[in-house]
XYZ file of C-alpha atoms in Angstrom:
678
model
C -35.603 21.644 1.359
C -34.176 18.151 1.338
C -35.860 15.570 3.541
C -32.930 14.254 5.573
C -34.918 11.390 7.080
C -36.038 10.092 3.717
C -32.497 10.444 2.376
C -31.196 8.316 5.244
C -33.984 5.777 4.856
C -33.094 5.335 1.206
C -29.682 4.115 2.326
C -31.256 1.811 4.901
C -33.658 0.343 2.376
C -30.987 -0.251 -0.253
C -28.690 -1.831 2.333
C -31.218 -4.280 3.694
C -32.594 -5.117 0.218
C -29.184 -5.759 -1.350
C -27.984 -7.903 1.542
C -31.236 -9.852 1.526
C -30.984 -10.500 -2.210
C -27.351 -11.544 -1.933
C -28.173 -13.744 1.070
C -25.037 -12.354 2.741
C -23.574 -9.099 3.924
C -23.692 -6.548 6.714
C -26.874 -4.460 6.782
C -26.526 -3.121 10.322
C -23.598 -0.736 9.859
C -24.966 1.152 6.832
C -28.378 1.380 8.486
C -26.732 2.817 11.577
C -24.460 5.255 9.729
C -27.085 6.491 7.275
C -27.752 9.757 9.106
C -24.011 10.436 9.437
C -23.768 9.920 5.676
C -26.567 12.400 5.005
C -24.727 15.044 7.014
C -21.386 14.465 5.299
C -22.338 13.558 1.735
C -25.414 15.749 1.608
C -23.917 18.894 3.135
C -20.120 18.888 3.131
C -18.375 16.433 0.817
C -16.952 18.143 -2.261
C -16.913 15.635 -5.117
C -18.054 15.254 -8.698
C -19.862 12.032 -9.650
C -19.142 12.741 -13.315
C -15.389 12.862 -12.668
C -14.467 10.615 -9.715
C -10.721 11.326 -10.112
C -10.929 15.125 -9.989
C -7.659 16.121 -8.332
C -9.005 18.497 -5.679
C -11.976 16.422 -4.586
C -12.453 15.552 -0.947
C -11.485 11.969 -0.184
C -13.898 9.662 1.615
C -12.796 6.384 3.175
C -15.185 3.789 4.583
C -12.710 2.190 6.956
C -15.314 -0.204 8.354
C -15.590 -1.685 4.896
C -17.978 -4.461 5.835
C -20.609 -1.719 5.698
C -20.006 -1.491 1.963
C -23.657 -1.037 1.078
C -23.408 2.411 2.644
C -20.926 3.632 0.062
C -22.599 1.770 -2.801
C -25.923 3.388 -1.910
C -24.257 6.800 -1.666
C -22.475 6.449 -4.981
C -25.657 5.331 -6.709
C -27.850 7.995 -5.152
C -25.475 10.909 -5.752
C -25.037 10.116 -9.435
C -21.931 8.012 -9.976
C -21.817 5.433 -12.751
C -23.223 2.726 -10.514
C -26.669 1.792 -11.804
C -29.285 0.080 -9.661
C -28.590 -3.254 -11.317
C -25.145 -3.225 -9.720
C -26.760 -2.852 -6.291
C -29.068 -5.726 -7.135
C -25.951 -7.734 -8.012
C -24.314 -7.003 -4.658
C -21.607 -9.572 -3.875
C -22.137 -11.398 -7.165
C -19.471 -12.467 -9.655
C -17.997 -9.573 -11.672
C -20.344 -6.960 -10.214
C -19.034 -3.536 -9.237
C -20.445 -4.015 -5.738
C -18.054 -6.450 -4.114
C -18.516 -7.597 -0.528
C -16.003 -4.978 0.604
C -15.228 -1.789 -1.346
C -12.469 -2.225 -3.930
C -10.369 0.530 -5.471
C -10.349 0.395 -9.263
C -13.566 -1.620 -9.406
C -16.217 0.855 -8.306
C -16.142 4.512 -9.420
C -15.857 6.749 -6.370
C -14.227 4.182 -4.084
C -10.936 5.718 -2.938
C -9.350 2.645 -1.362
C -9.954 -1.032 -0.793
C -11.161 -1.595 2.748
C -12.107 -4.668 4.672
C -9.082 -5.518 6.834
C -10.110 -3.275 9.703
C -7.947 -0.331 10.651
C -6.205 -0.038 7.322
C -8.824 2.321 5.919
C -8.217 4.954 8.570
C -4.461 4.484 8.061
C -4.963 5.020 4.315
C -6.918 8.164 5.148
C -3.971 9.428 7.190
C -1.774 8.875 4.130
C -4.214 10.739 1.913
C -4.335 13.671 4.308
C -0.549 13.701 4.489
C -0.368 13.713 0.695
C -2.703 16.704 0.574
C -0.721 18.602 3.190
C 2.623 18.056 1.489
C 1.345 18.880 -1.994
C -0.266 22.046 -0.667
C 3.014 23.091 0.952
C 4.910 22.386 -2.251
C 2.575 23.758 -4.911
C 0.274 26.379 -3.409
C 1.262 30.003 -3.855
C -0.255 33.186 -2.415
C -3.638 33.657 -4.022
C -3.512 30.229 -5.610
C -4.697 27.492 -3.238
C -4.940 24.753 -5.880
C -4.472 21.949 -3.345
C -7.147 22.405 -0.704
C -9.383 19.513 0.238
C -10.376 17.348 3.173
C -10.096 13.652 3.882
C -13.042 12.076 5.673
C -13.264 8.617 7.149
C -15.997 6.573 8.756
C -14.711 3.962 11.174
C -16.044 1.610 13.816
C -15.048 -0.253 16.939
C -13.186 -2.888 14.949
C -10.949 -0.306 13.297
C -10.077 1.149 16.682
C -9.383 -2.244 18.233
C -6.827 -3.036 15.553
C -3.408 -1.774 16.618
C -2.741 -0.130 13.286
C -5.275 2.569 14.156
C -3.026 3.565 17.063
C 0.072 3.690 14.860
C -1.529 5.774 12.128
C -3.660 8.091 14.234
C -0.735 8.947 16.497
C 1.198 10.044 13.429
C -1.783 12.055 12.173
C -1.665 14.024 15.405
C 2.098 14.481 15.203
C 1.775 15.764 11.634
C -1.135 18.070 12.580
C -3.305 16.842 9.725
C -6.094 19.322 10.370
C -7.923 18.410 7.171
C -8.455 14.841 8.338
C -11.893 14.304 9.884
C -12.909 10.876 11.172
C -16.450 9.983 12.202
C -16.581 7.109 14.689
C -19.680 4.923 14.434
C -19.900 4.178 18.150
C -22.614 1.514 18.209
C -21.042 -0.777 20.808
C -21.702 -3.938 18.801
C -19.433 -6.373 16.997
C -19.919 -9.895 15.691
C -19.570 -11.403 19.164
C -22.107 -9.010 20.669
C -21.795 -6.059 23.043
C -18.155 -4.945 22.976
C -18.107 -3.570 26.510
C -16.638 -6.714 28.132
C -13.563 -6.627 25.893
C -13.369 -3.051 24.602
C -13.156 -0.579 27.441
C -11.002 2.128 25.849
C -11.871 5.721 26.568
C -11.731 6.665 22.900
C -12.061 10.402 23.511
C -9.093 10.470 25.881
C -7.117 8.195 23.592
C -7.473 10.544 20.639
C -6.913 13.613 22.770
C -3.612 12.002 23.751
C -2.778 11.749 20.034
C -3.279 15.532 19.845
C -6.563 15.205 17.963
C -9.544 17.451 18.513
C -12.446 15.368 19.784
C -16.106 16.258 19.333
C -18.801 14.335 21.130
C -20.199 11.911 21.853
C -23.081 13.273 19.805
C -26.274 11.655 18.560
C -25.214 10.046 15.290
C -28.829 9.896 14.174
C -29.262 13.664 14.475
C -28.257 14.899 11.020
C -28.087 18.506 12.128
C -25.836 17.648 15.079
C -23.456 15.704 12.837
C -23.554 18.561 10.330
C -22.553 21.058 13.026
C -19.768 18.775 14.237
C -18.317 18.473 10.734
C -18.548 22.217 10.228
C -16.665 22.746 13.492
C -14.026 20.170 12.543
C -13.431 21.917 9.240
C -12.324 25.014 11.158
C -9.454 23.207 12.890
C -6.103 24.823 12.102
C -3.712 22.373 13.726
C -5.477 19.142 14.646
C -7.209 16.248 12.967
C -10.687 15.707 14.391
C -12.528 12.668 15.688
C -16.310 12.994 15.863
C -17.790 10.363 18.160
C -21.262 9.490 16.902
C -23.454 7.365 19.152
C -25.570 5.186 16.883
C -27.750 2.093 16.849
C -26.638 -0.699 14.557
C -29.483 -1.754 12.301
C -31.348 1.519 12.949
C -35.046 1.093 12.139
C -35.229 -2.679 12.470
C -37.782 -3.409 15.224
C -36.172 -6.663 16.372
C -32.562 -6.395 15.190
C -31.663 -2.785 16.025
C -28.875 -2.632 18.588
C -28.062 -6.342 18.388
C -25.287 -8.457 16.894
C -27.935 -10.103 14.703
C -27.949 -6.922 12.625
C -24.230 -7.075 12.014
C -23.348 -9.761 9.520
C -26.443 -11.450 8.124
C -29.585 -10.529 6.194
C -32.484 -9.229 8.254
C -34.901 -11.666 6.647
C -38.030 -10.939 4.639
C -40.323 -10.641 7.657
C -38.023 -8.251 9.525
C -37.493 -6.166 6.393
C -41.247 -5.764 6.024
C -41.497 -4.637 9.646
C -38.599 -2.244 9.126
C -40.226 -0.699 6.081
C -43.328 -0.095 8.137
C -41.401 1.465 11.018
C -39.400 3.701 8.697
C -42.522 4.703 6.771
C -40.837 3.455 3.609
C -43.626 1.806 1.597
C -41.637 1.423 -1.606
C -40.780 -1.959 -3.166
C -37.212 -3.303 -2.989
C -34.687 -1.260 -4.954
C -37.199 1.468 -5.748
C -36.275 5.047 -4.831
C -38.768 7.911 -5.203
C -37.822 10.649 -7.644
C -37.834 13.255 -4.898
C -35.265 11.318 -2.884
C -33.063 10.965 -5.950
C -33.332 14.722 -6.471
C -32.322 15.420 -2.878
C -29.259 13.195 -3.210
C -28.175 14.214 -6.719
C -24.681 15.745 -6.515
C -23.895 16.036 -10.214
C -24.716 19.713 -10.611
C -22.966 20.802 -7.430
C -20.010 18.577 -8.239
C -19.678 19.940 -11.741
C -19.844 23.484 -10.408
C -17.181 22.789 -7.756
C -14.833 21.220 -10.276
C -15.500 24.003 -12.753
C -14.525 26.590 -10.175
C -11.355 24.683 -9.433
C -10.562 24.377 -13.143
C -10.807 28.139 -13.451
C -8.600 28.604 -10.395
C -6.066 26.162 -11.779
C -6.040 27.958 -15.122
C -5.170 31.180 -13.311
C -2.497 29.305 -11.377
C -1.070 27.899 -14.619
C -0.925 31.372 -16.101
C 0.943 32.703 -13.089
C 3.113 29.632 -12.449
C 3.254 27.556 -15.639
C 6.140 25.312 -14.565
C 4.530 24.466 -11.235
C 1.204 23.745 -12.928
C 2.833 21.429 -15.447
C 4.715 19.646 -12.681
C 1.551 19.244 -10.591
C -0.328 17.842 -13.566
C 2.460 15.371 -14.332
C 2.710 14.146 -10.797
C -1.013 13.730 -10.249
C -1.117 11.715 -13.471
C 1.574 9.428 -12.042
C 3.904 10.002 -14.966
C 7.671 10.050 -14.555
C 9.634 12.881 -16.179
C 10.625 12.206 -19.769
C 14.247 12.408 -18.709
C 13.956 9.617 -16.170
C 14.694 6.752 -18.551
C 18.086 8.271 -19.308
C 18.665 9.057 -15.627
C 18.056 5.384 -14.844
C 20.431 4.215 -17.559
C 23.096 6.630 -16.393
C 22.751 5.420 -12.789
C 23.188 1.794 -13.793
C 26.146 2.559 -16.048
C 27.784 4.635 -13.325
C 27.396 1.767 -10.889
C 28.907 -0.606 -13.414
C 31.846 1.685 -14.135
C 32.624 2.305 -10.455
C 32.250 -1.392 -9.563
C 32.111 -0.608 -5.852
C 32.116 -3.202 -3.101
C 29.335 -2.045 -0.776
C 26.328 -3.517 0.974
C 23.268 -3.522 -1.258
C 21.540 -1.284 1.321
C 24.313 1.240 0.613
C 23.954 0.626 -3.111
C 20.288 1.507 -2.656
C 21.181 4.800 -0.996
C 23.672 5.601 -3.764
C 20.919 5.044 -6.310
C 18.455 7.054 -4.265
C 20.839 9.999 -4.235
C 20.404 10.169 -7.995
C 16.729 9.290 -8.165
C 15.498 11.538 -5.346
C 17.283 14.460 -7.023
C 15.586 13.648 -10.325
C 12.139 12.796 -8.919
C 10.680 15.335 -6.480
C 7.684 13.029 -6.018
C 9.779 10.431 -4.188
C 8.683 10.541 -0.544
C 10.860 8.408 1.685
C 10.886 7.235 5.241
C 11.886 4.589 7.710
C 10.404 2.871 10.740
C 13.030 4.198 13.169
C 15.901 2.587 11.261
C 17.074 5.360 8.972
C 20.737 4.820 9.811
C 20.379 1.134 8.998
C 17.977 1.251 6.058
C 19.815 4.202 4.465
C 16.619 5.601 2.973
C 17.601 9.256 3.436
C 19.515 11.319 0.886
C 20.818 14.833 0.473
C 17.648 15.667 -1.487
C 15.243 14.442 1.192
C 15.281 16.583 4.337
C 13.386 15.211 7.314
C 9.667 15.990 7.428
C 8.869 18.329 10.291
C 5.719 20.274 11.205
C 5.719 23.422 13.318
C 3.340 24.293 16.145
C 1.095 26.214 13.772
C 0.676 23.120 11.623
C 2.899 24.317 8.801
C 5.375 22.096 6.988
C 8.850 23.246 7.968
C 11.311 24.244 5.271
C 15.055 23.758 5.619
C 17.685 26.440 5.062
C 17.427 25.776 1.319
C 13.676 26.328 1.343
C 12.853 22.648 0.875
C 10.003 20.839 2.638
C 10.582 17.458 4.228
C 10.667 14.393 2.005
C 11.878 11.794 4.490
C 9.540 10.614 7.230
C 10.451 9.323 10.668
C 7.578 6.859 11.082
C 8.826 5.644 14.444
C 8.536 1.965 15.310
C 5.345 1.568 13.286
C 5.986 -0.808 10.385
C 2.325 -1.680 9.733
C 1.200 1.917 10.036
C 3.991 3.038 7.725
C 3.010 0.533 5.050
C -0.689 1.431 5.159
C -0.001 5.170 5.253
C 2.212 4.757 2.181
C -0.726 3.069 0.457
C -2.840 6.132 1.241
C -0.150 8.487 -0.049
C 0.020 6.533 -3.306
C -3.760 6.442 -3.657
C -4.008 10.190 -3.149
C -1.599 10.821 -6.007
C 1.313 13.186 -6.440
C 3.929 11.153 -4.582
C 5.697 7.817 -4.936
C 6.210 6.612 -1.371
C 8.980 4.346 -0.151
C 9.767 3.235 3.367
C 12.351 1.106 5.095
C 12.657 -1.472 7.835
C 14.430 -4.787 8.384
C 13.193 -7.633 6.195
C 12.179 -9.714 9.181
C 9.767 -6.948 10.209
C 7.943 -7.222 6.903
C 5.767 -9.612 8.906
C 4.357 -6.602 10.739
C 3.435 -4.798 7.533
C 2.528 -7.797 5.399
C -1.208 -7.210 5.138
C -0.686 -3.628 3.983
C 1.823 -4.898 1.414
C -0.841 -7.332 0.239
C -3.348 -4.484 -0.012
C -0.912 -2.459 -2.127
C -0.642 -5.426 -4.483
C -4.411 -5.901 -4.524
C -4.882 -2.224 -5.381
C -1.981 -2.154 -7.866
C -0.285 0.790 -6.167
C 3.277 1.957 -6.794
C 4.612 1.650 -3.255
C 8.219 0.657 -2.609
C 9.364 -1.238 0.472
C 13.049 -1.101 1.318
C 13.825 -4.197 3.383
C 17.395 -4.340 4.607
C 19.299 -6.884 6.725
C 17.881 -9.550 4.482
C 19.478 -12.742 5.814
C 21.609 -14.417 8.444
C 24.231 -12.014 7.126
C 23.098 -9.442 9.683
C 24.915 -11.596 12.213
C 24.908 -11.008 15.936
C 21.311 -9.830 16.350
C 20.372 -13.464 15.963
C 17.330 -15.419 14.799
C 14.729 -12.857 15.851
C 16.158 -10.490 13.259
C 17.486 -12.927 10.653
C 15.156 -13.456 7.721
C 14.635 -17.057 6.715
C 11.159 -17.440 5.208
C 10.544 -13.817 4.301
C 11.813 -13.622 0.720
C 9.847 -16.715 -0.248
C 6.674 -15.557 1.495
C 6.791 -12.131 -0.134
C 7.246 -13.752 -3.540
C 3.947 -15.557 -2.977
C 1.986 -12.278 -2.952
C 0.405 -11.877 -6.411
C 1.252 -8.577 -8.035
C 4.221 -7.776 -5.789
C 7.627 -7.501 -7.421
C 10.405 -8.749 -5.174
C 14.009 -7.828 -5.998
C 17.095 -9.155 -4.224
C 19.973 -7.486 -6.075
C 23.549 -8.724 -5.909
C 25.534 -5.534 -6.482
C 25.310 -1.825 -7.222
C 24.232 -2.153 -10.851
C 21.510 -4.673 -10.072
C 20.314 -2.423 -7.255
C 20.116 0.618 -9.528
C 18.131 -1.344 -12.092
C 15.854 -2.806 -9.413
C 15.036 0.718 -8.234
C 14.418 1.882 -11.800
C 12.055 -1.024 -12.431
C 10.198 -0.301 -9.187
C 9.712 3.324 -10.157
C 8.620 2.483 -13.680
C 6.078 -0.103 -12.476
C 2.981 2.046 -12.203
C 0.615 -0.783 -11.370
C 2.480 -2.862 -8.811
C 4.299 -2.431 -5.517
C 7.892 -3.533 -5.064
C 9.924 -5.026 -2.237
C 13.687 -4.508 -2.360
C 15.600 -7.025 -0.221
C 19.011 -5.630 0.652
C 22.061 -6.845 2.526
C 23.692 -5.490 5.618
C 27.099 -6.913 4.645
C 29.309 -5.660 1.819
C 29.002 -7.395 -1.539
C 31.624 -7.418 -4.295
C 30.771 -6.020 -7.682
C 30.098 -8.824 -10.122
C 31.824 -8.610 -13.511
C 29.287 -8.644 -16.315
C 29.308 -8.133 -20.055
C 26.358 -5.764 -20.170
C 23.373 -4.590 -18.169
C 20.643 -5.133 -20.721
C 18.915 -8.209 -19.335
C 19.002 -7.441 -15.604
C 15.578 -5.798 -15.770
C 14.156 -9.107 -17.017
C 14.626 -10.562 -13.553
C 17.292 -13.136 -14.365
C 20.213 -13.230 -16.752
C 23.313 -15.209 -17.583
C 26.051 -13.678 -15.487
C 28.880 -16.060 -16.269
C 29.486 -18.887 -18.702
C 32.090 -21.665 -18.294
C 34.463 -19.751 -20.572
C 34.490 -16.902 -18.072
C 35.927 -19.374 -15.574
C 38.566 -20.552 -18.061
C 36.731 -23.635 -19.297
C 35.880 -23.590 -22.993
C 33.096 -26.149 -23.057
C 29.333 -26.266 -22.774
C 27.764 -25.947 -19.370
C 26.931 -29.137 -17.512
C 24.840 -27.420 -14.832
C 23.350 -24.061 -13.929
C 23.734 -22.335 -10.587
C 20.909 -19.882 -9.861
C 21.642 -17.387 -7.116
C 20.211 -14.165 -5.734
C 21.559 -11.206 -3.829
C 24.473 -11.803 -1.511
C 24.848 -15.404 -2.671
C 25.680 -14.647 -6.306
C 29.346 -14.092 -5.549
C 29.370 -17.516 -3.855
C 28.065 -19.014 -7.085
C 30.874 -17.369 -9.060
C 33.468 -18.629 -6.599
C 31.974 -22.117 -6.786
C 32.090 -21.924 -10.586
C 35.844 -21.378 -10.375
C 36.300 -24.316 -8.012
C 34.330 -26.540 -10.346
C 36.220 -25.319 -13.394
C 39.445 -26.430 -11.709
C 37.883 -29.910 -11.703
C 36.877 -29.567 -15.370
C 33.209 -29.185 -14.491
C 31.556 -26.519 -16.626
C 28.885 -24.412 -14.962
C 26.735 -21.456 -15.997
C 25.906 -18.893 -13.294
C 22.553 -17.148 -13.479
C 21.818 -14.159 -11.292
C 18.096 -13.962 -10.564
C 17.451 -10.706 -8.703
C 13.681 -10.892 -9.295
C 11.817 -14.149 -9.684
C 8.569 -12.262 -10.323
C 10.051 -10.230 -13.185
C 11.649 -13.355 -14.639
C 8.401 -15.293 -14.425
C 6.754 -12.691 -16.682
C 9.249 -13.263 -19.497
C 8.378 -15.289 -22.569
C 9.229 -18.957 -22.854
C 12.039 -18.317 -25.324
C 13.924 -16.063 -22.932
C 13.371 -18.357 -19.980
C 14.742 -21.294 -21.952
C 17.747 -19.251 -23.051
C 18.611 -18.465 -19.431
C 17.713 -21.853 -17.962
C 18.262 -24.428 -20.722
C 16.290 -27.624 -20.562
C 18.230 -30.717 -19.647
C 20.812 -29.071 -17.410
C 20.537 -29.640 -13.651
C 19.796 -26.454 -11.748
C 21.147 -25.680 -8.302
C 19.696 -22.691 -6.456
C 21.605 -20.787 -3.796
C 19.828 -18.425 -1.408
C 19.989 -17.804 2.342
C 16.375 -18.705 2.963
C 13.882 -21.547 2.949
C 14.407 -24.013 0.125
C 10.783 -24.813 -0.739
C 10.298 -21.878 -3.119
C 13.072 -22.938 -5.480
C 11.694 -26.312 -6.493
C 9.295 -24.512 -8.866
C 12.277 -23.974 -11.172
C 12.944 -27.704 -11.448
C 16.051 -27.543 -9.296
C 18.073 -30.669 -8.648
C 19.310 -29.196 -5.362
C 19.018 -26.069 -3.259
C 21.616 -24.587 -0.954
C 19.416 -22.835 1.568
C 18.398 -22.778 5.192
C 15.277 -24.436 6.571
C 15.745 -23.555 10.223
C 16.156 -20.358 12.186
C 19.568 -18.780 12.485
C 22.026 -18.234 15.304
C 23.541 -15.244 17.038
C 27.119 -14.932 15.823
C 29.262 -12.863 13.473
C 28.158 -13.262 9.875
C 31.292 -15.081 8.625
C 30.856 -17.734 11.323
C 27.214 -18.178 10.340
C 28.069 -18.549 6.655
C 30.512 -21.324 7.468
C 28.141 -23.022 9.902
C 25.184 -23.053 7.510
C 27.196 -24.002 4.447
C 27.091 -20.769 2.492
C 30.601 -21.225 1.190
C 31.984 -21.701 -2.319
C 33.158 -25.212 -1.454
C 29.733 -26.334 -0.228
C 28.025 -24.882 -3.291
C 30.552 -26.657 -5.520
C 30.066 -29.919 -3.619
C 26.305 -29.593 -4.024
C 26.693 -29.185 -7.791
C 28.975 -32.212 -8.000
C 26.514 -34.300 -5.995
C 23.678 -33.271 -8.305
C 25.719 -34.258 -11.350
C 26.600 -37.625 -9.800
C 22.909 -38.358 -9.244
C 22.272 -37.790 -12.948
C 25.171 -39.941 -14.097
């Protein structure tokens, strides 16, 4: 029989040794959660170290990611491809054991955690993904989607407001296969949390419609085991298990203190801890018997093998469903999608409709949600404004028994009412994407991207295909005033590495922006869309729009058969102003090229030859965008028509005149730039 105490002490030893060698880190949390980990990883977690991406594995999220040595120790001990040298290289350059767990770096890490609260929100998204895939793909006698999502979390995660947003939704969705274990040690960096954290956590989660177990002794492996077993029986509720623990468990002088939280224990204290734990082994040395107790390779291989056999039977009975499930879990779009995307763009071009780009987005989504069943939409209580719903995406609803409701056509919900929870929505979408099987998108006003910004950053860091629909993208929203009018938001989002930002100018650009977002498997996308109607822009072809910027109009298109003297660069709702200004300038015999630049990030990835062809050297460049001007100087602009102050509350046309977003002001700005060069 496995020695649970020795298994836990192996984690404690590895945690304190790795942090000591790195001269930085957080030994206290993994030492305190070690017994919880033995109960979960040693007795319940279904996973296969030889195949970390097995589709029906249980998901484990270490939301309190500063305790990263817990998961690194677990991955090493259970048999993942994480050799001891990687633990010795904890927090060192290019090691697989970064200071906080990183998805895509360490085999077995399901999500990047560190910003507290986002891990539990990701776990909610993973559990939602499991529930929806099960409702869509499982058939009587064939439960091919059937796994749990587990999360460890601490006081810091619960103090962050995002935990409220996400956990409330988990209760509303009755995510009964979500089990969270709360490391209730009462300590944070500043010391005992009691003076500033007085929440009754049990009542709080009961109010979310969670089942709550405990408090229990988090150092009693059998008690934690029983709690998990009970939680796994829940039919309609997610479960929170409150585990009372001691941070730095086993350290004679640091246990239960803030000194155990975020610094090495020190050589002397480690020696004392080894003695107290009866762990006489040298640093980074694990006895063979402890390795044997932890080894999960055989059990994992058996579990996956059983699932493979079950899936083979499923494929025999339901070959089309099996093929579709396999495609979606692989993150591959249908082979037909490329043509669907082309057809959508061509249709937009042929119709040449004058609509707001938010409406253009919905028109595109009507086509794409019909073609892509994996598209899972939603909105943060602004569906009627964001226009993220379509005829193919009924609202997600869950009945009292916990089942996903089907509409009168037998379809499950594919559009989520997230409520006023922008940050929670963004982090849950990250979890949905990480789980696999869906491509999530969600909408809110662009100005509220501030609420969800850190989750957007995490999507970029993890290279996840998550799509943010940000409408009401400028002062063009009008009367709601400066609290709702985006000024700095487009520029600030463009600064996030790995995030594609699109601000399309008409229906065709919007269709292509959506297609690019869906085809970008390794990056999230933000679509910035107008409230106000935008005219369709005449264009020769659609071929270069996906490159982020293209020549929309030459001087000849404005009736002037001569070479361009300047280039106007514009995005989104301002492109038609650039075309109107081009005509005004042509009347004065000033030849101007107009470049539409719907995506600076996509354009920046183009080769030098293409960039030079679009923005020739030697011609003054004038950028036009309803936002801060600073971003545009990177393109060597001679002038920028923008706005470097907050807006006003007034009808949009009055604001455009007041702030100078008129064809005449753009034309005057071009003329002034040319005079300065004369």
